[in-house]
XYZ file of C-alpha atoms in Angstrom:
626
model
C 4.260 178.226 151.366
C 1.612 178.787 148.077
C 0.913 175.806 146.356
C 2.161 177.882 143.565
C 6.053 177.608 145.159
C 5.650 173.832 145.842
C 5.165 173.134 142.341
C 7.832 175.067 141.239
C 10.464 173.806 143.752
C 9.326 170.144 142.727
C 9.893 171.043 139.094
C 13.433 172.873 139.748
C 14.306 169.831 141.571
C 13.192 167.086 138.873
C 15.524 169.206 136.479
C 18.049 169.211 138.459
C 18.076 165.272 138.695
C 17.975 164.999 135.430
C 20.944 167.459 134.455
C 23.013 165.209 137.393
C 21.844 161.475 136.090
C 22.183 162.499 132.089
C 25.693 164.956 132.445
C 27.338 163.364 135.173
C 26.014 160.096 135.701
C 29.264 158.376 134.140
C 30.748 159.858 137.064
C 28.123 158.697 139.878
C 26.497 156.166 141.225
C 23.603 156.292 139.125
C 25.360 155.392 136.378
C 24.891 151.741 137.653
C 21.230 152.049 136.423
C 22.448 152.522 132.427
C 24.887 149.995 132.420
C 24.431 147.752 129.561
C 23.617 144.188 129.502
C 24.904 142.121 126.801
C 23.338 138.862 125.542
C 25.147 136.132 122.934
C 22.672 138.117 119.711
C 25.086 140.666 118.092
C 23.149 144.345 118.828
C 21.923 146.089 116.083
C 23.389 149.244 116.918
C 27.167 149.672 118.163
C 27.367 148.470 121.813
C 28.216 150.801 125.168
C 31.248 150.344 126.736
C 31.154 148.634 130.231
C 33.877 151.019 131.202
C 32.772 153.985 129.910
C 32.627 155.260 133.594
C 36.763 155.166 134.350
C 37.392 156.307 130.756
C 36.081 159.445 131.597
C 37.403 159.292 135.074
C 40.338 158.867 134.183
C 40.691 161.077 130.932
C 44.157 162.725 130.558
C 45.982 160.706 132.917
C 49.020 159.022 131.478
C 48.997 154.844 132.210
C 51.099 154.745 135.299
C 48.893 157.466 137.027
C 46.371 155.114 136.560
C 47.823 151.831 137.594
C 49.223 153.523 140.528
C 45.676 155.278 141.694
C 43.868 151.650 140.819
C 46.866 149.958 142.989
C 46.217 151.887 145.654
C 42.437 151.678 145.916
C 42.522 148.104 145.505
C 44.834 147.965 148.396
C 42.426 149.869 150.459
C 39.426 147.490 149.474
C 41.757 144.573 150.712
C 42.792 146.186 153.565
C 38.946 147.021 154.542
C 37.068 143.610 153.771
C 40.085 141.459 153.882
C 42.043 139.527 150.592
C 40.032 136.510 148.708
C 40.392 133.031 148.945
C 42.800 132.098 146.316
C 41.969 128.991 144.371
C 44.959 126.908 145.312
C 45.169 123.574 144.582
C 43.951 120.903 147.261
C 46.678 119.643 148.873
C 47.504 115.870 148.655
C 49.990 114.444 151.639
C 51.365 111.702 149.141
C 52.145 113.977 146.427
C 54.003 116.707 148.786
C 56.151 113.924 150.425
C 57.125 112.363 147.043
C 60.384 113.114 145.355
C 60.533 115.936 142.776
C 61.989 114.162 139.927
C 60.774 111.517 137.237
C 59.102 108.444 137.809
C 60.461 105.838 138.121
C 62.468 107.658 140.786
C 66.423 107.061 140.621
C 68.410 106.014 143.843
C 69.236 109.586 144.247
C 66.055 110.919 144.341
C 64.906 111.859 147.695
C 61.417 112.038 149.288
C 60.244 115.590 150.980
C 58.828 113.565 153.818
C 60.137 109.969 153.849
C 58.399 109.936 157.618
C 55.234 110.325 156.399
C 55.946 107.946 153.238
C 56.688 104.902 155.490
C 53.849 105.747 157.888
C 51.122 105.385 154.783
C 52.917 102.316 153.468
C 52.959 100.768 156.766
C 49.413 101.432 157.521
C 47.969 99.768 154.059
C 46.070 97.209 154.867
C 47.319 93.346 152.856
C 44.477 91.468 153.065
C 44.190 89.423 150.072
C 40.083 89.728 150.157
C 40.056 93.398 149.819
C 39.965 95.439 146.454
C 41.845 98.680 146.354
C 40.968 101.150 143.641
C 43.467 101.151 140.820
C 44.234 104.584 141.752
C 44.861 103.305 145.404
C 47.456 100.635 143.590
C 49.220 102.720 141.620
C 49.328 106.055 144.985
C 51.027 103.039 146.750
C 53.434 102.044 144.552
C 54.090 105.453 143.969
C 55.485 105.500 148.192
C 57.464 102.772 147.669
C 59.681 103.462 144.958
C 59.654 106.682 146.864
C 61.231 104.757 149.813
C 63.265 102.356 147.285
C 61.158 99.313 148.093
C 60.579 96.573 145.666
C 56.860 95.841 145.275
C 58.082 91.791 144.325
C 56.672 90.577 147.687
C 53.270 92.099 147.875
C 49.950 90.667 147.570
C 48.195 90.217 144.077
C 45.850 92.805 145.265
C 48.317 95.931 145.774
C 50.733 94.630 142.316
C 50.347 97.460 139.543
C 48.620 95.595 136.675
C 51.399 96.655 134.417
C 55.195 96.792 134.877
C 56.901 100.092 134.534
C 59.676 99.661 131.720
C 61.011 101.747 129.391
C 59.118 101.464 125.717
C 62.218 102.066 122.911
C 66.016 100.977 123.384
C 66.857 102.819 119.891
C 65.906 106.283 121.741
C 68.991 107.721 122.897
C 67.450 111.284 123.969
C 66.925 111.444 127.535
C 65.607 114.625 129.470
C 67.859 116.478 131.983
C 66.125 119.165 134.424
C 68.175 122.465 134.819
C 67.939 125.263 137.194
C 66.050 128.322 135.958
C 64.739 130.533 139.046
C 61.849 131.927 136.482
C 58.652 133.200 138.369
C 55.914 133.062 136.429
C 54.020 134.460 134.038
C 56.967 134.918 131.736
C 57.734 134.171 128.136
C 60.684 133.907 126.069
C 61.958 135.774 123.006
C 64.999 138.292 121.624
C 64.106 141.770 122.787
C 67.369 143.738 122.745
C 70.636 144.243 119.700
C 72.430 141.205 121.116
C 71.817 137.232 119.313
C 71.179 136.158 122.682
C 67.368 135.036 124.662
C 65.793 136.854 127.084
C 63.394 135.884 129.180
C 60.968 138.105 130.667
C 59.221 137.050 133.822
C 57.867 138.016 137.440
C 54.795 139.623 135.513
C 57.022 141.087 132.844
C 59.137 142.807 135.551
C 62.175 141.092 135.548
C 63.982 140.702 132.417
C 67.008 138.352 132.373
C 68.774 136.923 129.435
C 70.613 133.588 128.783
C 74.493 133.620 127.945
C 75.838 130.987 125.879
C 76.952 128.885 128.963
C 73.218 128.605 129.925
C 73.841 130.483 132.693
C 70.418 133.243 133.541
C 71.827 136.737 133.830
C 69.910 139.539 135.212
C 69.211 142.625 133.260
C 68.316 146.024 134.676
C 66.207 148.940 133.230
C 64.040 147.425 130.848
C 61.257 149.940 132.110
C 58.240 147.537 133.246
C 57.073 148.604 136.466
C 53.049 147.408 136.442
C 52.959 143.209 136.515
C 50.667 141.872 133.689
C 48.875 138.097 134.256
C 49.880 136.746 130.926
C 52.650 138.549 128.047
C 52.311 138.685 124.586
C 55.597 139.846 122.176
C 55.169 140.829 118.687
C 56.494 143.060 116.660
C 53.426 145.234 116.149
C 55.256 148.007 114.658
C 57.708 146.125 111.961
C 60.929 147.529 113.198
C 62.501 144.409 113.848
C 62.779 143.897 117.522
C 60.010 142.504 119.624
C 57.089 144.800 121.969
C 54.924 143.572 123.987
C 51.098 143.355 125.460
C 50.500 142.494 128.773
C 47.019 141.921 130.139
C 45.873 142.254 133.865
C 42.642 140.817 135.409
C 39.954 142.584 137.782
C 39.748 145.979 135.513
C 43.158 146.956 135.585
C 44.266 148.023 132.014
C 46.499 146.066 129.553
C 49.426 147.523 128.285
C 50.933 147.888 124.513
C 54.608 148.215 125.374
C 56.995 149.516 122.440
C 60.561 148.417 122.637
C 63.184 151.154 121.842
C 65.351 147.803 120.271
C 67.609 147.734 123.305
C 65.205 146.005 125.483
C 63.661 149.122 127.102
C 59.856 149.790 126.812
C 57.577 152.223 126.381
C 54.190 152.115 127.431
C 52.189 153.592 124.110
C 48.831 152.276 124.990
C 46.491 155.187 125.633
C 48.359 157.305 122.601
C 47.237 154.449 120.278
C 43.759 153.451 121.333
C 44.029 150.403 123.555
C 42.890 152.047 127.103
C 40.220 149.631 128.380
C 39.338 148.434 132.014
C 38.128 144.577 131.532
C 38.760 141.530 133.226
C 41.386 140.624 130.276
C 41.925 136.811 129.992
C 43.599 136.414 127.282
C 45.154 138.214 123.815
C 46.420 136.988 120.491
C 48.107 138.824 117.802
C 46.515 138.750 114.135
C 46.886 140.188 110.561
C 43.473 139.614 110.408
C 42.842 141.554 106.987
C 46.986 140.640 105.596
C 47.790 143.971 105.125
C 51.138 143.650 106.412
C 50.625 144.995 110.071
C 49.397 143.174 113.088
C 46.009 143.756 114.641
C 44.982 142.025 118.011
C 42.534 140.101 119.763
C 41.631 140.839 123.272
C 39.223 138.233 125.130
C 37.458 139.021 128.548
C 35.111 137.672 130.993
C 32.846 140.466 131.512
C 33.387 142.206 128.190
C 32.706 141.307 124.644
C 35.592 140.112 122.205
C 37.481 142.785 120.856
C 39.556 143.316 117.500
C 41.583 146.034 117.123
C 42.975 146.937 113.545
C 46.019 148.701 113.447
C 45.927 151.516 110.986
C 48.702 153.027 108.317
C 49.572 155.795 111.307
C 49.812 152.759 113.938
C 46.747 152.961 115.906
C 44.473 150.817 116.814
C 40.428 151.020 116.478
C 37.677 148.856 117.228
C 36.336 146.802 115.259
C 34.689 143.392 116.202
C 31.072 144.430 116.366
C 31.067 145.842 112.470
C 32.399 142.533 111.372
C 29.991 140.883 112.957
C 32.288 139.041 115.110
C 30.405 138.925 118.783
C 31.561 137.070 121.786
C 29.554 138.779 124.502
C 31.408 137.738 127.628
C 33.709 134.469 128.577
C 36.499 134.207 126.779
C 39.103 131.935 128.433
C 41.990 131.380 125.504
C 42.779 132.783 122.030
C 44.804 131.259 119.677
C 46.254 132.077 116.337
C 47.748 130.287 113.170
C 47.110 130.337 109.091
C 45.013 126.781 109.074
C 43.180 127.804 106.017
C 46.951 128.470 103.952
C 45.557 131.751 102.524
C 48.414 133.766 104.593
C 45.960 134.903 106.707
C 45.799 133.498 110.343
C 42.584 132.062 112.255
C 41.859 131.953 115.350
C 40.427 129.871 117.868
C 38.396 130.753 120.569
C 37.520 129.147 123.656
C 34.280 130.075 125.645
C 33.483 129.454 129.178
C 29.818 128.294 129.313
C 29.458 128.053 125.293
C 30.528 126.621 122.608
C 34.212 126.775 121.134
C 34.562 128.261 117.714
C 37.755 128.577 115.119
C 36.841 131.327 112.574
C 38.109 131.501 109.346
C 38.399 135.232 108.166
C 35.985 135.279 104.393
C 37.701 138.395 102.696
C 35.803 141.279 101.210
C 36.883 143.857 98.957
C 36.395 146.414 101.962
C 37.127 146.049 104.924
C 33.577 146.614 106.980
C 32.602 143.713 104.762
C 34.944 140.895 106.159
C 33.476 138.107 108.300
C 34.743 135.067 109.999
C 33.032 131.731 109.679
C 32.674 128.874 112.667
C 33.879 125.536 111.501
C 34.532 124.418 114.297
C 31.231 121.921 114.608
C 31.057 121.052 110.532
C 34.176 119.663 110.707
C 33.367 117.147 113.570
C 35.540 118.673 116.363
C 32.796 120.510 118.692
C 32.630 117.389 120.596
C 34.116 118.825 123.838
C 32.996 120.447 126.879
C 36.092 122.410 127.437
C 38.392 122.416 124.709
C 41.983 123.550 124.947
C 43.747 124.327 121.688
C 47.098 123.954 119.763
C 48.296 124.310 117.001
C 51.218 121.930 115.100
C 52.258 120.350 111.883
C 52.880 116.650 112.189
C 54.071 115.541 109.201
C 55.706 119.426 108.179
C 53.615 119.291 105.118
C 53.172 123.392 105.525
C 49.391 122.741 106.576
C 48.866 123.690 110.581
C 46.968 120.992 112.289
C 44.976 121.106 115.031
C 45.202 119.291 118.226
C 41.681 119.337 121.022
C 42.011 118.648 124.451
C 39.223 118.475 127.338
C 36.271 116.756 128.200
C 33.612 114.851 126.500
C 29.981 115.406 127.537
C 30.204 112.026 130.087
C 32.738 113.920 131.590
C 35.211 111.775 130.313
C 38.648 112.428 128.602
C 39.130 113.750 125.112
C 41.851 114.328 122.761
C 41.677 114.313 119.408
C 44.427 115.124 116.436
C 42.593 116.612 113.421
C 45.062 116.608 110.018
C 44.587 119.558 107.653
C 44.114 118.397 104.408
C 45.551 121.412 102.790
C 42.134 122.705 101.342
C 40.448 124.098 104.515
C 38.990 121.131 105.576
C 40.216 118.090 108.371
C 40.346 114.738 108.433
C 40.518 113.220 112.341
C 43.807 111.361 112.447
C 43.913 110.808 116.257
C 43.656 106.741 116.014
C 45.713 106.914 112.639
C 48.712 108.502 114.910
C 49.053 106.163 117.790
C 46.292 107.887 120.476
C 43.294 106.643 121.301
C 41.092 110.085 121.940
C 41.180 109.561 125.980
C 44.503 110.998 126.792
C 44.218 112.959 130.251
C 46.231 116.231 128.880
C 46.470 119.223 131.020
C 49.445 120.896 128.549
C 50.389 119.982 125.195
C 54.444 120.881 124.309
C 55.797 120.480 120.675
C 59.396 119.886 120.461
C 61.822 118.007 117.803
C 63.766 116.008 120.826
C 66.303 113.541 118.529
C 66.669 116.654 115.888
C 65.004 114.266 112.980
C 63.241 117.109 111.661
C 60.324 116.305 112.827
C 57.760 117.493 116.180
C 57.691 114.843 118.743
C 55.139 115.841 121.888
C 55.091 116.682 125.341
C 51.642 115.700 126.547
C 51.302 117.224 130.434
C 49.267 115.573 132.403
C 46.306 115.888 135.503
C 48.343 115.441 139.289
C 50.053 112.110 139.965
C 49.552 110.773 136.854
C 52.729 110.465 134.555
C 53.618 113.257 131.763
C 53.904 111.299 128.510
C 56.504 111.647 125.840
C 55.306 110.614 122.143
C 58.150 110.340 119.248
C 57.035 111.202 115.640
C 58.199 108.713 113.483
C 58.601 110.626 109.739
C 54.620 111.821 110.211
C 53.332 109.215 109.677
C 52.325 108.078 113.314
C 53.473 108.638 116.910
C 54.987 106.495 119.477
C 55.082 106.674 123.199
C 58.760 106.544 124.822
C 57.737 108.546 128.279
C 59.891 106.142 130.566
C 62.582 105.917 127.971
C 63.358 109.531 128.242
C 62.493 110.359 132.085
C 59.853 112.882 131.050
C 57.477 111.186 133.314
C 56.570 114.089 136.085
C 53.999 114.090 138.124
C 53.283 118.133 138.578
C 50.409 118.637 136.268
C 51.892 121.178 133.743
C 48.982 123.937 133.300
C 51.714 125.617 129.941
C 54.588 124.260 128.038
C 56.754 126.934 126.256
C 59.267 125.163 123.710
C 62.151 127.160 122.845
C 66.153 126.634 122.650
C 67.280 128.889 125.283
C 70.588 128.533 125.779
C 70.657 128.114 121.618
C 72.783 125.210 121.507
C 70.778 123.618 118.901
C 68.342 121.786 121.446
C 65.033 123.047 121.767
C 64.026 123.279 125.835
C 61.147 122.681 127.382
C 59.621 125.385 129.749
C 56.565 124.337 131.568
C 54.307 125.788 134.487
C 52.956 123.984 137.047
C 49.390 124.031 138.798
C 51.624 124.921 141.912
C 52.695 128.075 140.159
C 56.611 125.973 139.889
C 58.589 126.398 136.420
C 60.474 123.349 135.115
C 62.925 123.574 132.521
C 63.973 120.394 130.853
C 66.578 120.079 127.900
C 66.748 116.898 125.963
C 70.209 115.689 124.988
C 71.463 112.236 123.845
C 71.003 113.051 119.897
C 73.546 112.807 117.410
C 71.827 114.199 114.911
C 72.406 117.461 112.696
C 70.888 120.378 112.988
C 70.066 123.830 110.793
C 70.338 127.182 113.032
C 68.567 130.010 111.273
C 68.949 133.829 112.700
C 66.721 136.217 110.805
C 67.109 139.440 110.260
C 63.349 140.450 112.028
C 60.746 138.536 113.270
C 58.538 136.891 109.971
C 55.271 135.632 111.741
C 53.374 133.568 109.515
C 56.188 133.364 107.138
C 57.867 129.606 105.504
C 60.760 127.933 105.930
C 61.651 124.948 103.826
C 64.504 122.766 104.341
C 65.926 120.528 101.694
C 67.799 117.400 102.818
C 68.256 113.630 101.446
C 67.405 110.409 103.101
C 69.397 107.756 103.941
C 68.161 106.185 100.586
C 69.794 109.728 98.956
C 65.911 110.717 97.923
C 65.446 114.458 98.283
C 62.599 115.090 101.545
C 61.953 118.826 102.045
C 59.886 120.011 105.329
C 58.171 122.815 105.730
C 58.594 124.737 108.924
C 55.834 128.389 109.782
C 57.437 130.671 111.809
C 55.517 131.982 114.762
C 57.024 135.013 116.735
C 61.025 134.065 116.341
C 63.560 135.616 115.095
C 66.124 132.482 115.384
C 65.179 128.952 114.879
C 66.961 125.923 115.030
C 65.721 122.836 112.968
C 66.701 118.820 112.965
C 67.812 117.343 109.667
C 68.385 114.524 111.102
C 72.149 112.397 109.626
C 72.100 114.500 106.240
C 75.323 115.923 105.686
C 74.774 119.105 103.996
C 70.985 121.433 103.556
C 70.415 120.950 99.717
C 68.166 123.676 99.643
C 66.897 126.499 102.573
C 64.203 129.012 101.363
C 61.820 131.524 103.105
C 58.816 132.835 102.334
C 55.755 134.933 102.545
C 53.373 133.813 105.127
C 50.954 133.171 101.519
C 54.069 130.774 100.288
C 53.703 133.079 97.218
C 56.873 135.060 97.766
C 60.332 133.815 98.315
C 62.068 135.960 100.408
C 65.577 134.303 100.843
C 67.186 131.411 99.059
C 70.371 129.477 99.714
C 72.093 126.097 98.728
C 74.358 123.697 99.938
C 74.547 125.089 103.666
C 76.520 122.573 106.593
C 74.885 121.679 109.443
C 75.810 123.011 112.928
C 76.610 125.993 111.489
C 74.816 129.246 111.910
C 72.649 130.872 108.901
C 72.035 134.223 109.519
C 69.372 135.987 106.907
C 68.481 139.632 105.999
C 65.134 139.572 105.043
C 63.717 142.892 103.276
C 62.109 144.896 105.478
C 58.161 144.564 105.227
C 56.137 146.139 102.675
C 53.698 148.736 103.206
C 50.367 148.286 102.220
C 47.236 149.674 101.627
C 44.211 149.350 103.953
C 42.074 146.702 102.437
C 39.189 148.544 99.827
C 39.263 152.521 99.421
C 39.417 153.721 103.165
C 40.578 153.102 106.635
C 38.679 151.651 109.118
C 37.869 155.408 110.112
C 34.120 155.023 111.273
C 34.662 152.372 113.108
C 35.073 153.868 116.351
């Protein structure tokens, strides 16, 4: 062969590389050369996709192709190397052998393995020299009230330093634990024509509602086939019933499900722009801009935070890098409310491996010009390692505080109550309230338990340690009555869910535990009044003021925002009649409905007008943006 041919079969062959890495890499292995690498600085030009690659694969497939061909593959890959160590929980002998319900346990209550129990007891050592840990004290006293044996005869050294009695005898509300058979993840809302709750869980597959005897009835053909890890209802498209988005880890794609009204979805994702293959962690829904429609926040750990606005046709388009807001990888929660009171929500957003921010949107006339400032660390409250977030109003003042759980940088606990002063800025109320800023809280549950009108809290706690109740007294500070109500578990709720779901005026606790068990508790005891409110459509955002009198006959109103409900039903406490109900706009500029003189324990139902279009903030669309 000439030298003449060599050269010209190297050069054919060069091209043809080429031609194969730049048109079909996406499709090939080599593609794993160009993908990109994102670092915490915001790029200067608009980022690649990470999942460019199965875009293209899987162009022109509808979503359940897609879920069923990912399925399948990832059954094969777990069939081949074998399934991954799940991070379970370590087990602890005591805890599995205890009784299931509150501590102190009742004579009724019955340990899972009373063998075991009375072997441990037996085997504690009582020498009066020795010095047992406090949490050694308080694990053994734990096994014998499991075994319903006084502690009066031990030695000093195995006494728990404090004696367990209830804190209030003017509480009357007591918890009771009911039945519910929900497999989690699940959430709660109204998603067909009918007043009553459904509750969607198994993933989103199972959809089951709750009849006015609190009975759970299953519901058939509500469409979800493809399990999601965490569910999200909104009503994205303002026609009054609620959709859904459900995100699923390990690069399977999310899903924007429309409902049809009757409870029956669609899956709309890939028609409106949301196709992505992340490891989704978490979502939030947001009128970022207030325009009227809902855009939303989607949070990975291998891909950067994501914004979608949702344009006048209904789709949705990218949007986080033009603002400027960059999260390159992490995100572990996302959380939503209106703490500035401009009517336009913030979020929060928690970061694995870097600092926490809440962003306050800073409006521009268009919309490429918007950007979101971190106060998060001006305000005092960056002073945890790993925050979690919620979001309440104390006193019902109509200005959302904030609540921070975690760790401090010694590694111990940290809790913290920050007030919102109304003006954008916080005041740290935490000592002010009754806490001391070293509650252990794994879960933090917001619920009006004697129907005063006012948000009492559920604080969950780590394993084996007690879950503490805290009664509001009138805003002003908060005080603990855990025994006194037989809240005090031991299960380490991971989420609390507070909603009435059997709508008999109580609001319920639903809470997950790090065992992957649901526990629903219902307070009851309280003789107290209360408002029941069914709106027309869900108002997110929007104000509800109530109008009662004291027992001095001095006019209090309370101020109530609306999350994703459609019915709500609020404590006013002994008044005898609702001076004065109004809602509003989610700006408190606009009322929306007004009525007077309403009884108590009697259903308000409200047509609010349906919601106004608007314009897309300054002259165009976010059309470019893709």
């Amino acid at each position: 062969m000439s030298k003449k041919v060599i050269l010209f079969t190297l050069v054919a062959l060069v091209l043809v590389a080429a031609l194969v890495i730049t048109n079909f890499g996406r499709n090939l292995p080599f593609s794993l050369l160009r993908t990109p690498v994102y670092t915490a600085e915001i790029p200067e030009t608009r980022p690649e996709r990470l999942d460019q690659r199965l875009l293209e694969r899987f162009e022109g497939e509808s979503m359940a192709d897609i879920l069923a061909v990912l399925a399948a593959e990832k059954a094969a890959a777990i069939a081949e190397e074998g399934p991954k160590d799940a991070k379970a929980p370590a087990p602890d002998k005591l805890y599995d052998s205890l009784p299931t319900g509150a501590f102190p346990f009742d004579n009724e209550a019955t340990p899972r393995n009373r063998e075991w129990l009375t072997e441990f007891v037996t085997s504690m050592k009582r020498d009066e020299n020795s010095k047992p840990s406090p949490s050694e004290i308080w694990r053994f006293n734990l096994a014998l009230s499991a075994l319903q044996i006084s502690p009066d005869k031990l030695p000093a050294s195995l006494k728990p330093g404090e004696a367990i009695t209830p804190e209030s005898d003017t509480m009357p509300v007591k918890f009771s634990e009911r039945e519910s058979g929900f497999i989690p993840p699940y959430t709660i809302g109204n998603f067909d024509a009918t007043p009553d709750i459904e509750v969607l869980d198994q993933g989103g597959t199972r959809m089951s509602k709750i009849a006015e005897t609190g009975s759970v009835v299953p519901l058939e053909g509500h469409g979800i086939v493809f399990a999601g890890s965490r569910l999200y209802p909104a009503d994205f498209d303002n026609d009054g019933d609620n959709d859904l988005f459900l995100i699923r880890p390990e690069g399977f794609p999310n899903s924007l499900l429309r409902n049809d009204g009757t409870g029956h979805f669609e899956d709309v994702t890939i028609g409106l722009g949301l196709l992505s293959f992340n490891d989704t962690t978490a979502a939030a829904w947001i009128d970022y801009d207030g325009d009227g429609r809902l855009d939303l926040l989607e949070g990975s750990s291998d891909h950067p935070l994501k914004l979608y606005h949702q344009t006048g046709g209904g789709s949705f388009q990218p949007i986080a890098w033009d603002l400027k807001l960059w999260v390159h990888r992490g995100v572990r929660e996302l959380k939503c409310a209106d703490l500035s009171g401009d009517g336009i929500s913030d979020i929060f957003v928690g970061i694995d491996e870097q600092p926490d921010r809440l962003l306050i949107p800073r409006p521009a006339s268009t919309w490429d010009a918007w950007r979101f400032e971190d106060i998060l660390a001006s305000h005092g409250l960056a002073m945890a390692d790993h925050h979690k977030a919620d979001f309440l109003d104390f006193n019902h003042d109509g200005a959302i505080d904030l609540a921070l759980s975690g760790s401090n940088p010694e590694g111990g606990n940290f809790f913290k109550i920050a007030a919102n002063n109304g003006d954008g800025t916080f005041t740290d109320a935490t000592e002010e309230l009754g806490f001391n800023g070293r509650e252990a809280v794994s879960a933090l549950g917001v619920i009006d338990l004697d129907q005063d009108g006012y948000d009492d809290l559920y604080l969950g706690t780590p394993r084996m340690e007690l879950n503490r109740t805290f009664w509001n007294r009138s805003g002003l500070s908060f005080r603990e009555i855990s025994i006194a109500t037989r809240g005090t578990f031991l299960d380490a709720p991971e989420s609390i869910l507070a909603h009435d779901l059997d709508q008999n005026g109580l609001c319920d606790l639903l809470y997950l535990t790090r065992e992957g068990k649901t526990r629903w508790l219902e307070p009851g005891g309280s003789t107290a009044s209360t408002l029941q409110i069914a709106l027309s459509r869900p108002h997110r955002g929007g104000k509800v003021v109530t109008t009662v009198r004291d027992h001095d006959w001095i006019l209090e109103s309370l101020t109530y925002t609306l999350e994703n409900q459609s019915t709500l039903s609020l404590g006013i406490g002994e008044a005898e009649i609702v001076e004065k109900l109004a809602v509003l706009s989610p700006d408190g500029k606009t009322t929306l409905f007004e009525g007077e003189k309403l009884a108590p324990n009697e259903p308000v139902i409200i047509s609010l007008p349906e919601a106004p279009a608007r314009p897309a903030i300054g002259s165009t669309e976010a059309k470019d943006a893709e």
